[in-house]
Amino acid sequence: MKSYNIILAGVGGQGLVLTTKILAEVALKAGYSVKTNDVIGLSQRGGKVWGSVKMDSEVFSPNIAVGQADFVIGFEPLEAYRHCYFLRKKGTIIVNTHKIPPIPVMFEQVAYPEDIYEKLDAEYELVKIEAVEEAMKLGNVKVANTFLLGALASRMMIDKSIWIEAISENVPRKTVEANLKAFDAYFEKQ
């Protein structure tokens, strides 16, 4: 059983808590011991949120040490960059390319960094996904995170049927079909 340490990073309102829950259920269904952690702080004011998921044969804490994550899922590019220090060398960072500028950027106090992808690509396996734009093509922007899950699942040794079951059980019933299409788009692409 291969262990996995996963960091999720984004902005309030992007569905990070639901995505963490789906990941935890995937791990449980696959027979892992799993621990999760969500740090939501000022999420309702557009602040940063992040979480962790650890899965192994036995897990005692949800905390992931610096340099020990196998994956970072970035729901927003700047938040992905802010959390990349958790990744091990040559770890994988999966990034939704849709920018949500933080307040200092909106008030033009600082500029949004334009070299994020170059820096990430130099040190890690970088997977960029235009998740919001692709979700809009499916008619539901709320399935954006499922594209990220598809890309993650294609890199993990957990049976696809388990992912499909966990997604189907946790997303709103009327969005199951669109979520499964989004999942397949990047599960099959990799």
Short mmCIF file of C-alpha atoms in Angstrom, two decimals:
data_model
loop_
_atom_site.label_atom_id
_atom_site.label_comp_id
_atom_site.label_asym_id
_atom_site.label_seq_id
_atom_site.Cartn_x
_atom_site.Cartn_y
_atom_site.Cartn_z
CA MET A 1 0.00 0.00 0.00
CA LYS A 2 1.62 3.24 -1.16
CA SER A 3 1.20 6.14 1.26
CA TYR A 4 0.20 9.63 0.08
CA ASN A 5 0.52 13.10 1.59
CA ILE A 6 -1.61 15.72 -0.14
CA ILE A 7 -1.91 19.47 0.48
CA LEU A 8 -4.90 21.40 -0.86
CA ALA A 9 -4.66 25.19 -1.15
CA GLY A 10 -7.15 27.77 -2.35
CA VAL A 11 -9.45 30.65 -1.52
CA GLY A 12 -12.68 30.58 0.47
CA GLY A 13 -15.67 29.42 -1.54
CA GLN A 14 -13.79 27.22 -3.99
CA GLY A 15 -14.98 23.89 -2.54
CA LEU A 16 -11.77 22.88 -0.80
CA VAL A 17 -13.60 21.31 2.16
CA LEU A 18 -15.78 19.13 -0.10
CA THR A 19 -12.75 18.10 -2.14
CA THR A 20 -10.91 17.15 1.06
CA LYS A 21 -13.92 15.08 2.14
CA ILE A 22 -14.01 13.24 -1.20
CA LEU A 23 -10.28 12.49 -0.96
CA ALA A 24 -10.73 11.13 2.56
CA GLU A 25 -13.59 8.91 1.47
CA VAL A 26 -11.56 7.61 -1.47
CA ALA A 27 -8.81 6.67 1.00
CA LEU A 28 -11.22 4.93 3.39
CA LYS A 29 -12.89 2.99 0.57
CA ALA A 30 -9.44 1.91 -0.65
CA GLY A 31 -8.59 0.52 2.81
CA TYR A 32 -6.30 3.28 4.03
CA SER A 33 -6.12 4.84 7.44
CA VAL A 34 -6.66 8.56 6.77
CA LYS A 35 -6.49 11.87 8.63
CA THR A 36 -7.50 15.27 7.26
CA ASN A 37 -7.14 18.86 8.33
CA ASP A 38 -8.85 22.02 7.05
CA VAL A 39 -7.60 25.50 7.92
CA ILE A 40 -10.36 27.80 6.76
CA GLY A 41 -9.62 31.00 8.75
CA LEU A 42 -11.18 33.99 6.98
CA SER A 43 -12.46 31.89 4.11
CA GLN A 44 -15.87 33.59 4.00
CA ARG A 45 -14.10 36.88 3.25
CA GLY A 46 -12.16 35.48 0.29
CA GLY A 47 -9.17 34.58 2.43
CA LYS A 48 -6.84 31.67 1.88
CA VAL A 49 -7.85 28.18 2.92
CA TRP A 50 -5.82 25.04 2.94
CA GLY A 51 -6.06 21.47 4.05
CA SER A 52 -4.14 18.24 4.22
CA VAL A 53 -4.91 14.60 3.63
CA LYS A 54 -2.58 11.85 4.82
CA MET A 55 -3.27 8.25 3.86
CA ASP A 56 -1.24 5.22 4.84
CA SER A 57 -1.66 1.85 6.56
CA GLU A 58 -1.65 3.77 9.85
CA VAL A 59 -1.85 7.57 10.30
CA PHE A 60 -1.50 9.36 13.64
CA SER A 61 -1.70 13.03 12.58
CA PRO A 62 -3.10 14.99 9.61
CA ASN A 63 -0.11 17.34 9.64
CA ILE A 64 2.35 17.12 6.77
CA ALA A 65 5.89 18.34 7.38
CA VAL A 66 7.63 20.76 5.05
CA GLY A 67 9.06 18.90 2.08
CA GLN A 68 6.99 15.75 2.68
CA ALA A 69 3.91 16.20 0.45
CA ASP A 70 3.61 14.05 -2.65
CA PHE A 71 1.03 16.39 -4.18
CA VAL A 72 -0.17 19.96 -3.85
CA ILE A 73 -3.55 20.70 -5.38
CA GLY A 74 -3.75 24.42 -6.04
CA PHE A 75 -7.28 25.69 -6.52
CA GLU A 76 -5.74 29.09 -7.37
CA PRO A 77 -2.21 29.71 -8.77
CA LEU A 78 -0.90 32.07 -6.08
CA GLU A 79 -2.18 29.83 -3.29
CA ALA A 80 -0.55 26.86 -5.00
CA TYR A 81 2.73 28.76 -5.08
CA ARG A 82 2.41 29.78 -1.43
CA HIS A 83 2.06 26.14 -0.40
CA CYS A 84 4.63 24.52 -2.73
CA TYR A 85 7.22 24.39 0.08
CA PHE A 86 5.31 21.39 1.42
CA LEU A 87 6.23 19.36 -1.66
CA ARG A 88 9.02 16.82 -1.66
CA LYS A 89 11.62 17.12 -4.42
CA LYS A 90 10.05 16.29 -7.76
CA GLY A 91 6.59 16.21 -6.19
CA THR A 92 3.57 17.03 -8.30
CA ILE A 93 1.66 20.30 -8.18
CA ILE A 94 -1.72 20.38 -9.91
CA VAL A 95 -2.92 23.95 -10.46
CA ASN A 96 -6.23 25.45 -11.51
CA THR A 97 -5.05 28.38 -13.65
CA HIS A 98 -8.03 30.61 -12.77
CA LYS A 99 -6.66 33.58 -10.79
CA ILE A 100 -8.46 35.07 -7.79
CA PRO A 101 -6.37 38.11 -6.83
CA PRO A 102 -5.95 38.69 -3.10
CA ILE A 103 -7.05 42.02 -1.60
CA PRO A 104 -3.59 43.73 -1.75
CA VAL A 105 -3.53 42.99 -5.49
CA MET A 106 -7.08 44.28 -5.97
CA PHE A 107 -6.10 47.53 -4.22
CA GLU A 108 -2.96 47.72 -6.39
CA GLN A 109 -0.67 47.63 -3.38
CA VAL A 110 1.28 44.74 -4.87
CA ALA A 111 1.34 43.04 -8.27
CA TYR A 112 0.12 39.51 -8.88
CA PRO A 113 3.29 37.50 -9.57
CA GLU A 114 3.57 36.59 -13.25
CA ASP A 115 6.38 34.04 -12.96
CA ILE A 116 4.62 31.48 -10.78
CA TYR A 117 4.53 28.72 -13.39
CA GLU A 118 8.19 29.11 -14.36
CA LYS A 119 9.24 28.78 -10.72
CA LEU A 120 7.00 25.79 -10.08
CA ASP A 121 7.97 24.02 -13.30
CA ALA A 122 11.67 24.35 -12.44
CA GLU A 123 11.33 22.29 -9.25
CA TYR A 124 8.25 20.11 -9.53
CA GLU A 125 6.06 18.21 -11.94
CA LEU A 126 3.62 20.97 -12.87
CA VAL A 127 0.15 20.17 -14.19
CA LYS A 128 -1.81 23.27 -15.26
CA ILE A 129 -5.55 22.90 -15.79
CA GLU A 130 -7.93 25.59 -16.99
CA ALA A 131 -10.49 24.04 -14.67
CA VAL A 132 -12.97 26.92 -14.49
CA GLU A 133 -13.02 27.40 -18.25
CA GLU A 134 -13.42 23.66 -18.83
CA ALA A 135 -16.16 23.44 -16.20
CA MET A 136 -18.06 26.23 -17.94
CA LYS A 137 -17.95 24.17 -21.14
CA LEU A 138 -19.75 21.43 -19.20
CA GLY A 139 -22.33 23.98 -18.07
CA ASN A 140 -21.46 24.02 -14.37
CA VAL A 141 -18.53 25.98 -12.95
CA LYS A 142 -18.88 24.07 -9.67
CA VAL A 143 -17.34 20.94 -11.22
CA ALA A 144 -13.97 22.69 -11.68
CA ASN A 145 -12.38 20.87 -8.75
CA THR A 146 -13.27 17.49 -10.20
CA PHE A 147 -10.89 18.14 -13.11
CA LEU A 148 -8.15 18.53 -10.50
CA LEU A 149 -9.23 15.28 -8.81
CA GLY A 150 -9.06 13.47 -12.15
CA ALA A 151 -5.48 14.63 -12.67
CA LEU A 152 -4.60 13.59 -9.11
CA ALA A 153 -6.30 10.18 -9.40
CA SER A 154 -4.39 9.36 -12.58
CA ARG A 155 -1.16 9.63 -10.56
CA MET A 156 -2.28 7.52 -7.60
CA MET A 157 -2.56 3.75 -7.29
CA ILE A 158 -6.24 3.66 -6.31
CA ASP A 159 -8.83 2.01 -8.52
CA LYS A 160 -10.89 4.40 -10.66
CA SER A 161 -14.18 2.82 -9.51
CA ILE A 162 -13.47 3.97 -5.94
CA TRP A 163 -13.05 7.57 -7.09
CA ILE A 164 -16.27 7.41 -9.08
CA GLU A 165 -18.16 6.01 -6.09
CA ALA A 166 -16.83 8.68 -3.68
CA ILE A 167 -17.54 11.54 -6.09
CA SER A 168 -21.05 10.26 -6.84
CA GLU A 169 -21.89 9.96 -3.14
CA ASN A 170 -20.65 13.43 -2.17
CA VAL A 171 -21.59 15.90 -4.90
CA PRO A 172 -25.17 17.16 -5.35
CA ARG A 173 -27.21 14.52 -7.20
CA LYS A 174 -27.99 16.85 -10.12
CA THR A 175 -24.26 17.43 -10.75
CA VAL A 176 -23.05 13.80 -10.65
CA GLU A 177 -22.95 13.38 -14.44
CA ALA A 178 -21.04 16.64 -15.02
CA ASN A 179 -18.62 15.83 -12.17
CA LEU A 180 -17.89 12.38 -13.60
CA LYS A 181 -17.26 13.88 -17.05
CA ALA A 182 -14.85 16.36 -15.46
CA PHE A 183 -13.10 13.56 -13.56
CA ASP A 184 -12.74 11.44 -16.70
CA ALA A 185 -11.37 14.36 -18.72
CA TYR A 186 -8.11 14.42 -16.77
CA PHE A 187 -8.05 10.84 -15.53
CA GLU A 188 -8.05 9.64 -19.12
CA LYS A 189 -5.79 12.43 -20.42
CA GLN A 190 -2.77 11.56 -18.30
#
